[in-house]
Amino acid sequence: MITELPDTTTKDISKLLVRLRSETGAMALGRVMTLIIVVDEGGADDAVEAAIHASRQHPSRIIALVAGSGRGASRLDAQVRLGTEAGGSEVVVLRLYGELTKHGASVVTPLLAADSPIVAWWPGPADDVATSPIGQLASRRITDASQGGNPRKALHRRRAEYAAGDTDMAWARATRWRGLLATALDLPPYEPVTSVTVTGATDSASTDLLAGWLAVRLRCPVRRARSAPGTGLVHVRMERKSGPIELDRPDRRTGTLTQPGQPDRRLDLVRPGTAQSLAEELSRLGADEVYREALVKGLPLVTNARN
Amino acid sequence: MSPARISRGTNPLRDPDDLRLPKIAGPCAVVMFGVTGDLARKKLLPAIYDLAGRGLLPPGFSLVGFGRRDWDDAQFAQTVREAVEAGARTTFREDVWRNLSDGLRFVQGEFDDDAAFDKLAATLRALDEERGTGGNAAFYLSIPPDAFEPVCAQLDRSGLATQEQDSWRRVIIEKPFGHDLASARELNQTVEHVFGADSIFRIDHYLGKETVQNLLALRFANQLFEPVWNSHYVDHVQITMAEDIGIAGRAGYYDGIGAARDVIQNHLLQLLALTAMEQPNSFGADELRAEKEKVLAAVRLPEDLAKATARGQYTAGWQGSEKVTGFLQEDGIDPGSTTETYAAVKLEVYTRRWAGVPFYLRTGKRLGKRVTEIAVIFRRAPHLPFTDTATEELGQNAIVIRVQPDEGTTLRFGSKVPGAGTMQVRDVTMDFSYGSAFTESSPEAYERLILDVLLGDPPLFPRHREVELSWRILDRVERFWARKGRPEGYEAGTWGPRSAAELLARDRREWRLP
């Protein structure tokens, strides 16, 4: 069910939400959080779709703050979705115009679900995430460095501005790689890793985070090598006395794990979609210490190759 | 700066803070016996695909089917694919399937065929070399218990059960774990003779369900419930597992086993243990098991079993909108069968916490609907400052944990009926639901349990001691029933025989309508 409220107020939206919830009764599921999406018109539809999909695991009230033109008169258009169109969540899409575009935090305040955590997500480029008014409302802030023109620069910005509760989806995209590498070290031979090379696209923030994480955890030299833009994470090589552990994904789909004395193992290593990464982000509502370490401490430890 | 130390159990890439890092099983193969059976087709194979799709199976994971069919690997792969496409929870992706299907093998043979098991051993060795399964294998015995003996003996003879250094061999068995204490012990000896106690994983798929694990969270992570979780506040507990289906196709197994052995012995007594146990020191396998065993050992049957048990057999009737036959008319059932399809029993827990609080367990086939739940019913308030008429519609407060379907928790309490004038209090419910929209993304019980086996993580698997304790409780009931001839009939689609209602009526209580 989709209800449009053109040129409206937050009071009317609140009333509508209460009314819809009591009318549809059974659909009023236990929402565990409010997810605020800060987005522009171009990215709005995709972001809302991804959020709805992710909210199947994490029932939430989803509020999309879509900034329109800042010129002209202030105006608020709202769209409320419930039921099948909302994947079981409540979705409120707010389109802000005029002076109101600068006051998104004030607009969402009356609409936040009671007594539950607030998560903010910037699917596109973002600045001053934690110190922005929306960032101050939220205890969890999710960015996506890969969406801007220069993902690695965006990641360094995240590093400079880091506050507890921040994470970047580039980190979620490295999770599967991290899991495989960690599992490889669970098994014999138990030898320290003496050095690491991580290869990835020049525009791959996940590669940088993975390298930073390995540098912090393994306390050994880590080199970051470059591949062509758009190739994503390509290769990790961890040197050990008995020979290297290598995880290779040349085609962005299928990976190969190579270890000395063992046959090559192929595995599915497709880049997770936005909804999947968002769902992973939403399953943690506290600060991600391991991310902080990889970002803040790890990045400077990595040697960037010149080739 | 020296590189971080790595040794067995010390992995610098693992950190307790790192909740994102998935637990991926180490290199291994699964050998499945009974791969053409219903359970394998509907649950196990889809669960294995889902695990692969979620990236939780190790690279090089291999699955070997063992069975009588004259199949080659490709035909086996086709069967697996059909089962996966029909039953998997996650969407079917060719990439995932290709990697999984590379590791599918089929070994044809009978359970008493030495050559077939030698071929199985050779297949596992070859997989080890080709795909790097690391010498690790789990044997899933999805077969009738009378086949355990020959299969275990063969696994032993062919050296398949022997674990080398740094590798493991595990065996997974499903209920029924025997049909009484003596046979359970025998069965256990058969398996334990070949596999170590730590290598035996008994699957009770209820324990893999989210709600059952949530029961532990509800009780031990909250301040709200545990203070009233005792005989001061609780009047009684009802644990129900009702099925709407009959014995469809399982006549051979079911006749002579019956509802109590099939369900109460394992599922319901496990649910009772989790509901009634004290707080474990931690959620480690040993700590959890210690508490479960302790409470199971404190469970007693009342002296007079005639008053503390009820059993029934369904007769023809209407299961909802469908006309169904009676148990004795089902294909493959002896028309003189005394097997019960409904069983109810009253149990007492002799601990300080539960003294005087009866636990009523019931299960049956062809009941009103399919539902499994634990209902903790509270005492009435000691004094009600209202008139009798104001509270005549007020029942007892209750916490209901719905295990399936519609997983969730309900809290029932009294609330004022709106309107001016007279005060009137009526029962209302407050509901927490995992909700249909969300469970589609939460893992199936078998996914969880198979992964736990491959990781060697045992908290959710009952040990032999628990099985023994459960049979100790049930054996007396079974002996009592054996002397009593035929069970009472109950019409299909109803909530069981009259004697079950009388069982509670004698205690001035009644069964909940679940």
Coordinates of N, CA, C and O in Angstrom, one line a residue, chain A residues 77-225:
Chain A
D77 N 7.2 16.9 0.5 CA 6.3 15.9 -0.1 C 6.6 14.6 0.6 O 7.8 14.3 0.8
A78 N 5.6 13.8 0.9 CA 5.9 12.5 1.5 C 5.2 11.4 0.8 O 4.1 11.6 0.2
Q79 N 5.8 10.2 0.9 CA 5.2 9.0 0.4 C 5.3 8.0 1.5 O 6.4 7.8 2.0
V80 N 4.2 7.3 1.9 CA 4.3 6.3 2.9 C 4.0 4.9 2.3 O 3.0 4.8 1.6
R81 N 4.9 4.0 2.5 CA 4.6 2.6 2.0 C 4.5 1.6 3.2 O 5.4 1.6 4.1
L82 N 3.5 0.8 3.1 CA 3.4 -0.3 4.1 C 3.1 -1.6 3.4 O 2.6 -1.6 2.2
G83 N 3.3 -2.7 4.1 CA 2.9 -4.0 3.5 C 3.8 -4.5 2.5 O 5.0 -4.3 2.5
T84 N 3.2 -5.1 1.4 CA 4.1 -5.8 0.5 C 5.1 -4.9 -0.2 O 6.2 -5.3 -0.5
E85 N 4.7 -3.6 -0.5 CA 5.6 -2.7 -1.1 C 6.7 -2.3 -0.2 O 7.7 -1.7 -0.6
A86 N 6.6 -2.6 1.1 CA 7.6 -2.2 2.0 C 8.4 -3.4 2.7 O 9.2 -3.2 3.6
G87 N 8.1 -4.6 2.1 CA 8.8 -5.8 2.7 C 8.6 -6.0 4.1 O 9.5 -6.5 4.8
G88 N 7.5 -5.5 4.7 CA 7.3 -5.7 6.1 C 7.7 -4.6 7.0 O 7.4 -4.5 8.1
S89 N 8.4 -3.6 6.4 CA 8.8 -2.5 7.2 C 7.9 -1.3 6.9 O 6.9 -1.5 6.1
E90 N 8.1 -0.2 7.5 CA 7.4 1.0 7.2 C 8.4 1.9 6.4 O 9.5 2.1 6.9
V91 N 8.0 2.4 5.3 CA 8.9 3.2 4.5 C 8.3 4.6 4.4 O 7.1 4.7 4.0
V92 N 9.0 5.6 4.7 CA 8.5 7.0 4.6 C 9.6 7.7 3.7 O 10.8 7.8 4.1
V93 N 9.2 8.1 2.5 CA 10.1 8.8 1.6 C 9.7 10.3 1.7 O 8.6 10.7 1.4
L94 N 10.7 11.1 2.1 CA 10.4 12.5 2.3 C 11.2 13.3 1.2 O 12.4 13.1 1.1
R95 N 10.5 14.1 0.5 CA 11.2 15.0 -0.5 C 11.2 16.4 0.0 O 10.2 17.0 0.3
L96 N 12.4 16.9 0.1 CA 12.6 18.3 0.7 C 13.0 19.3 -0.3 O 13.9 19.0 -1.2
Y97 N 12.4 20.4 -0.3 CA 12.7 21.5 -1.2 C 12.9 22.8 -0.5 O 12.5 23.0 0.6
G98 N 13.6 23.7 -1.2 CA 13.8 25.1 -0.6 C 14.7 25.0 0.6 O 15.6 24.2 0.8
E99 N 14.4 25.9 1.5 CA 15.2 26.1 2.7 C 15.2 24.8 3.6 O 16.1 24.5 4.3
L100 N 14.1 24.1 3.4 CA 13.9 22.8 4.2 C 15.0 21.8 4.0 O 15.3 21.0 4.8
T101 N 15.6 21.9 2.8 CA 16.7 20.9 2.5 C 17.8 20.9 3.5 O 18.5 20.0 3.7
K102 N 18.0 22.1 4.1 CA 19.0 22.2 5.1 C 18.6 21.7 6.5 O 19.4 21.7 7.4
H103 N 17.4 21.3 6.6 CA 16.9 21.0 8.0 C 16.3 19.6 8.1 O 15.3 19.3 8.7
G104 N 17.0 18.6 7.4 CA 16.5 17.2 7.3 C 16.4 16.6 8.7 O 15.4 15.9 9.0
A105 N 17.3 17.0 9.6 CA 17.3 16.4 11.0 C 16.0 16.8 11.7 O 15.4 16.0 12.4
S106 N 15.6 18.1 11.5 CA 14.4 18.5 12.2 C 13.2 17.8 11.6 O 12.2 17.5 12.4
V107 N 13.2 17.5 10.3 CA 12.1 16.9 9.7 C 11.9 15.4 10.2 O 10.8 14.9 10.5
V108 N 13.0 14.7 10.4 CA 12.9 13.3 10.8 C 12.6 13.2 12.3 O 12.1 12.2 12.7
T109 N 13.0 14.1 13.1 CA 12.9 14.0 14.5 C 11.5 13.5 15.0 O 11.5 12.5 15.8
P110 N 10.4 14.1 14.6 CA 9.1 13.6 15.1 C 8.8 12.2 14.5 O 7.8 11.6 15.0
L111 N 9.5 11.8 13.5 CA 9.1 10.5 12.9 C 9.9 9.3 13.3 O 9.7 8.2 12.8
L112 N 10.9 9.5 14.2 CA 11.7 8.4 14.7 C 10.9 7.4 15.5 O 10.1 7.8 16.3
A113 N 11.2 6.1 15.3 CA 10.5 5.1 16.0 C 11.0 5.2 17.5 O 12.2 5.4 17.7
A114 N 10.0 5.0 18.4 CA 10.4 5.2 19.8 C 11.3 4.2 20.4 O 11.3 3.0 20.0
D115 N 12.2 4.7 21.2 CA 13.0 3.8 22.1 C 13.8 2.7 21.3 O 13.8 1.6 21.7
S116 N 14.3 3.1 20.1 CA 15.1 2.1 19.4 C 16.2 2.9 18.7 O 16.2 4.1 18.5
P117 N 17.2 2.1 18.3 CA 18.4 2.8 17.7 C 18.2 3.4 16.4 O 17.2 3.1 15.7
I118 N 19.0 4.4 16.1 CA 18.9 5.2 14.8 C 20.1 4.9 14.0 O 21.2 5.1 14.5
V119 N 19.9 4.5 12.8 CA 21.0 4.3 11.9 C 20.9 5.2 10.7 O 19.8 5.3 10.2
A120 N 22.0 5.8 10.3 CA 21.9 6.7 9.1 C 22.8 6.1 8.1 O 23.9 5.6 8.3
W121 N 22.3 6.2 6.8 CA 23.0 5.6 5.7 C 23.1 6.6 4.6 O 22.1 7.2 4.2
W122 N 24.4 6.9 4.1 CA 24.6 7.8 3.0 C 25.0 6.9 1.8 O 26.2 6.5 1.7
P123 N 24.1 6.5 0.9 CA 24.4 5.7 -0.2 C 25.3 6.3 -1.2 O 26.0 5.7 -1.9
G124 N 25.4 7.6 -1.2 CA 26.2 8.4 -2.2 C 27.4 9.0 -1.4 O 27.7 8.6 -0.3
P125 N 28.0 10.1 -2.0 CA 29.0 10.8 -1.4 C 28.6 11.4 -0.1 O 27.4 11.8 0.0
A126 N 29.5 11.5 0.9 CA 29.1 12.1 2.2 C 30.2 12.9 2.8 O 31.4 12.5 2.7
D127 N 29.9 14.0 3.4 CA 31.0 14.7 4.1 C 30.6 14.9 5.6 O 29.4 15.0 5.9
D128 N 31.6 15.1 6.5 CA 31.3 15.4 7.9 C 30.2 14.5 8.4 O 29.3 15.0 9.0
V129 N 30.3 13.2 8.2 CA 29.3 12.3 8.5 C 28.8 12.4 10.0 O 27.7 12.6 10.3
A130 N 29.8 12.2 10.9 CA 29.4 12.1 12.3 C 29.0 13.5 12.9 O 28.2 13.5 13.8
T131 N 29.5 14.6 12.3 CA 29.2 15.9 12.9 C 28.0 16.5 12.3 O 27.5 17.5 12.8
S132 N 27.5 15.9 11.2 CA 26.3 16.5 10.6 C 25.1 16.3 11.5 O 25.1 15.4 12.4
P133 N 24.0 17.1 11.3 CA 22.9 17.0 12.2 C 22.3 15.6 12.2 O 21.9 15.0 13.3
I134 N 22.2 15.0 11.0 CA 21.7 13.6 11.0 C 22.7 12.6 11.7 O 22.3 11.7 12.4
G135 N 23.9 12.8 11.4 CA 25.0 12.0 12.0 C 24.9 12.1 13.5 O 25.2 11.1 14.2
Q136 N 24.5 13.3 14.1 CA 24.4 13.4 15.5 C 23.2 12.7 16.1 O 23.3 12.2 17.2
L137 N 22.2 12.6 15.3 CA 21.0 11.9 15.7 C 21.3 10.4 15.8 O 20.8 9.7 16.7
A138 N 22.1 9.9 14.9 CA 22.3 8.5 14.7 C 23.4 7.9 15.6 O 24.4 8.6 15.8
S139 N 23.3 6.7 16.1 CA 24.4 6.1 16.8 C 25.2 5.2 15.9 O 26.3 4.8 16.2
R140 N 24.6 4.9 14.7 CA 25.4 4.1 13.7 C 25.3 4.9 12.4 O 24.3 5.4 12.0
R141 N 26.5 5.0 11.8 CA 26.5 5.8 10.5 C 27.2 5.0 9.4 O 28.3 4.5 9.7
I142 N 26.5 4.8 8.3 CA 27.1 3.9 7.3 C 27.3 4.7 6.0 O 26.4 5.4 5.6
T143 N 28.5 4.7 5.5 CA 28.8 5.4 4.3 C 29.2 4.4 3.2 O 29.3 3.2 3.5
D144 N 29.4 4.8 2.0 CA 29.9 3.9 1.0 C 30.9 4.6 0.1 O 30.5 5.4 -0.8
A145 N 32.2 4.4 0.4 CA 33.2 5.1 -0.3 C 33.2 4.8 -1.8 O 33.6 5.7 -2.6
S146 N 32.8 3.7 -2.1 CA 32.8 3.3 -3.6 C 31.9 4.1 -4.5 O 32.1 4.1 -5.7
Q147 N 31.0 4.8 -3.9 CA 30.0 5.5 -4.7 C 30.5 6.9 -5.2 O 29.9 7.4 -6.2
G148 N 31.5 7.4 -4.6 CA 32.0 8.7 -5.1 C 32.9 8.6 -6.3 O 33.2 7.5 -6.7
G149 N 33.5 9.7 -6.7 CA 34.4 9.7 -7.9 C 35.7 9.1 -7.5 O 36.4 8.4 -8.3
N150 N 36.2 9.3 -6.3 CA 37.5 8.8 -5.9 C 37.4 8.0 -4.5 O 37.5 8.6 -3.5
P151 N 37.1 6.7 -4.6 CA 36.8 5.9 -3.4 C 38.0 6.0 -2.4 O 37.7 6.1 -1.2
R152 N 39.2 6.0 -2.9 CA 40.3 5.9 -1.9 C 40.5 7.2 -1.2 O 40.8 7.2 0.0
K153 N 40.2 8.3 -1.9 CA 40.2 9.6 -1.2 C 39.1 9.7 -0.2 O 39.3 10.2 0.9
A154 N 37.9 9.2 -0.6 CA 36.8 9.2 0.3 C 37.1 8.4 1.6 O 36.8 8.8 2.7
L155 N 37.8 7.3 1.4 CA 38.2 6.5 2.6 C 39.1 7.2 3.5 O 39.0 7.2 4.7
H156 N 40.1 8.0 2.9 CA 41.0 8.8 3.8 C 40.2 9.9 4.5 O 40.5 10.2 5.6
R157 N 39.2 10.4 3.9 CA 38.3 11.3 4.5 C 37.6 10.7 5.7 O 37.5 11.2 6.8
R158 N 37.1 9.5 5.5 CA 36.4 8.7 6.6 C 37.4 8.5 7.8 O 37.0 8.6 8.9
R159 N 38.7 8.3 7.4 CA 39.7 8.1 8.4 C 39.9 9.4 9.2 O 39.9 9.3 10.5
A160 N 40.0 10.5 8.5 CA 40.2 11.7 9.2 C 39.0 12.1 10.1 O 39.2 12.7 11.2
E161 N 37.8 11.7 9.7 CA 36.6 12.1 10.4 C 36.1 11.1 11.3 O 35.0 11.2 11.9
Y162 N 36.8 9.9 11.5 CA 36.2 8.8 12.1 C 35.6 9.1 13.5 O 36.2 9.8 14.3
A163 N 34.4 8.6 13.8 CA 33.8 8.6 15.1 C 33.2 7.2 15.4 O 32.8 6.5 14.4
A164 N 33.2 6.9 16.7 CA 32.6 5.5 17.0 C 31.2 5.4 16.5 O 30.4 6.3 16.6
G165 N 31.0 4.3 15.8 CA 29.7 4.1 15.2 C 29.7 4.2 13.7 O 28.8 3.8 13.0
D166 N 30.8 4.7 13.1 CA 30.9 4.8 11.7 C 31.4 3.4 11.1 O 32.2 2.7 11.7
T167 N 30.9 3.1 10.0 CA 31.5 2.1 9.1 C 31.2 2.4 7.7 O 30.4 3.2 7.4
D168 N 32.0 1.7 6.8 CA 31.8 2.0 5.4 C 31.5 0.7 4.7 O 32.0 -0.4 5.1
M169 N 30.7 0.7 3.7 CA 30.2 -0.6 3.1 C 31.4 -1.2 2.4 O 31.3 -2.4 2.1
A170 N 32.5 -0.5 2.1 CA 33.7 -1.2 1.5 C 34.2 -2.2 2.5 O 34.8 -3.2 2.0
W171 N 34.0 -2.0 3.7 CA 34.4 -2.9 4.8 C 33.5 -4.2 4.7 O 34.0 -5.3 4.8
A172 N 32.2 -4.0 4.5 CA 31.4 -5.2 4.4 C 31.7 -6.0 3.2 O 31.6 -7.3 3.2
R173 N 32.2 -5.4 2.1 CA 32.5 -6.1 0.9 C 33.8 -6.9 1.1 O 34.1 -7.8 0.3
A174 N 34.5 -6.6 2.1 CA 35.8 -7.4 2.3 C 35.5 -8.5 3.3 O 36.4 -9.3 3.6
T175 N 34.3 -8.6 3.9 CA 34.1 -9.6 4.9 C 34.4 -11.0 4.5 O 35.0 -11.8 5.2
R176 N 33.8 -11.4 3.3 CA 34.0 -12.8 2.9 C 35.5 -13.1 2.7 O 36.0 -14.2 3.1
W177 N 36.3 -12.2 2.2 CA 37.7 -12.4 2.0 C 38.3 -12.5 3.4 O 39.2 -13.4 3.6
R178 N 37.9 -11.7 4.3 CA 38.5 -11.8 5.6 C 38.2 -13.2 6.2 O 39.1 -13.8 6.9
G179 N 37.0 -13.6 6.1 CA 36.6 -14.9 6.6 C 37.5 -16.0 6.1 O 37.9 -16.9 6.8
L180 N 37.7 -16.0 4.7 CA 38.5 -17.1 4.1 C 39.9 -17.0 4.6 O 40.5 -18.1 4.8
L181 N 40.5 -15.8 4.7 CA 41.9 -15.7 5.1 C 42.0 -16.2 6.5 O 43.0 -16.9 6.9
A182 N 41.1 -15.8 7.4 CA 41.1 -16.2 8.8 C 41.0 -17.7 8.9 O 41.7 -18.3 9.7
T183 N 40.1 -18.3 8.1 CA 39.9 -19.7 8.2 C 41.2 -20.5 7.8 O 41.6 -21.5 8.3
A184 N 41.9 -19.9 6.8 CA 43.1 -20.5 6.3 C 44.2 -20.6 7.4 O 44.9 -21.5 7.5
L185 N 44.2 -19.6 8.3 CA 45.2 -19.5 9.3 C 44.7 -20.3 10.6 O 45.5 -20.5 11.5
D186 N 43.5 -20.8 10.6 CA 43.0 -21.7 11.7 C 43.7 -23.0 11.6 O 43.6 -23.8 12.6
L187 N 44.2 -23.4 10.5 CA 44.6 -24.7 10.2 C 46.2 -24.8 10.2 O 46.8 -23.9 9.9
P188 N 46.7 -26.0 10.4 CA 48.1 -26.2 10.3 C 48.6 -26.0 8.9 O 47.8 -26.2 8.0
P189 N 49.9 -25.7 8.6 CA 50.9 -25.5 9.6 C 50.8 -24.1 10.3 O 50.4 -23.2 9.7
Y190 N 51.0 -24.1 11.6 CA 50.9 -22.9 12.4 C 52.1 -22.1 12.3 O 53.0 -22.2 13.1
E191 N 52.2 -21.3 11.3 CA 53.4 -20.5 11.1 C 53.0 -19.0 10.9 O 52.0 -18.7 10.4
P192 N 53.9 -18.1 11.5 CA 53.6 -16.7 11.4 C 53.6 -16.2 9.9 O 54.4 -16.8 9.1
V193 N 52.8 -15.2 9.6 CA 52.9 -14.6 8.3 C 54.0 -13.6 8.3 O 54.0 -12.7 9.1
T194 N 54.9 -13.7 7.3 CA 56.1 -12.8 7.4 C 55.8 -11.5 6.5 O 56.4 -10.4 6.9
S195 N 55.1 -11.6 5.5 CA 54.7 -10.4 4.7 C 53.5 -10.7 3.9 O 53.2 -11.8 3.6
V196 N 52.9 -9.6 3.4 CA 51.6 -9.7 2.7 C 51.6 -8.8 1.5 O 52.1 -7.6 1.6
T197 N 51.0 -9.2 0.4 CA 50.7 -8.3 -0.7 C 49.3 -8.4 -1.0 O 48.7 -9.5 -1.2
V198 N 48.6 -7.2 -1.0 CA 47.2 -7.2 -1.3 C 47.1 -6.4 -2.6 O 47.5 -5.2 -2.7
T199 N 46.5 -7.0 -3.7 CA 46.3 -6.3 -4.9 C 44.9 -6.0 -5.2 O 44.0 -6.9 -5.0
G200 N 44.6 -4.8 -5.7 CA 43.2 -4.5 -6.0 C 43.2 -3.2 -6.9 O 44.2 -2.6 -7.1
A201 N 42.0 -2.9 -7.4 CA 41.9 -1.8 -8.3 C 42.3 -0.5 -7.6 O 42.3 -0.4 -6.4
T202 N 42.8 0.4 -8.5 CA 43.2 1.7 -7.9 C 42.0 2.4 -7.3 O 42.2 3.3 -6.5
D203 N 40.8 2.0 -7.6 CA 39.7 2.7 -7.0 C 38.9 1.8 -6.0 O 37.8 1.9 -5.7
S204 N 39.7 0.8 -5.5 CA 39.0 -0.2 -4.5 C 39.3 0.2 -3.1 O 40.4 -0.1 -2.6
A205 N 38.3 0.7 -2.4 CA 38.5 1.0 -1.0 C 38.6 -0.2 -0.2 O 39.2 -0.3 0.9
S206 N 37.9 -1.3 -0.6 CA 37.9 -2.6 0.1 C 39.3 -3.1 0.2 O 39.7 -3.7 1.2
T207 N 40.0 -3.0 -0.9 CA 41.4 -3.4 -0.9 C 42.2 -2.8 0.2 O 43.0 -3.4 0.9
D208 N 42.1 -1.4 0.3 CA 42.8 -0.7 1.3 C 42.5 -1.1 2.7 O 43.3 -1.3 3.5
L209 N 41.2 -1.3 2.9 CA 40.7 -1.7 4.3 C 41.3 -3.1 4.6 O 41.7 -3.4 5.7
L210 N 41.2 -4.0 3.6 CA 41.7 -5.4 3.9 C 43.2 -5.3 4.2 O 43.6 -6.0 5.1
A211 N 43.9 -4.5 3.4 CA 45.4 -4.4 3.7 C 45.6 -3.8 5.1 O 46.5 -4.3 5.8
G212 N 44.8 -2.8 5.4 CA 45.0 -2.2 6.7 C 44.7 -3.2 7.9 O 45.5 -3.3 8.8
W213 N 43.7 -4.0 7.7 CA 43.3 -5.0 8.7 C 44.4 -6.0 8.8 O 44.8 -6.3 10.0
L214 N 44.9 -6.5 7.7 CA 46.0 -7.5 7.8 C 47.3 -6.9 8.4 O 47.9 -7.6 9.2
A215 N 47.5 -5.7 8.1 CA 48.7 -5.0 8.7 C 48.6 -4.9 10.2 O 49.6 -5.2 11.0
V216 N 47.5 -4.5 10.7 CA 47.3 -4.4 12.2 C 47.3 -5.8 12.8 O 48.0 -6.0 13.9
R217 N 46.6 -6.7 12.3 CA 46.5 -8.0 13.0 C 47.7 -8.8 12.9 O 48.1 -9.5 13.8
L218 N 48.4 -8.8 11.7 CA 49.5 -9.8 11.5 C 50.8 -9.2 11.9 O 51.8 -9.8 12.0
R219 N 50.9 -7.9 12.1 CA 52.1 -7.1 12.5 C 53.3 -7.5 11.6 O 54.4 -7.8 12.1
C220 N 53.0 -7.5 10.3 CA 54.1 -7.7 9.4 C 54.0 -6.7 8.2 O 52.9 -6.1 8.1
P221 N 55.0 -6.6 7.4 CA 54.9 -5.6 6.3 C 53.8 -6.0 5.3 O 53.7 -7.2 4.9
V222 N 53.0 -5.0 5.0 CA 51.9 -5.3 4.0 C 52.1 -4.3 2.9 O 52.2 -3.1 3.1
R223 N 52.0 -4.8 1.7 CA 52.2 -4.0 0.5 C 50.9 -4.0 -0.3 O 50.2 -5.0 -0.3
R224 N 50.5 -2.8 -0.8 CA 49.3 -2.7 -1.5 C 49.6 -2.4 -3.0 O 50.2 -1.4 -3.3
A225 N 49.3 -3.4 -3.8 CA 49.6 -3.3 -5.3 C 48.3 -2.9 -6.0 O 47.2 -3.1 -5.5

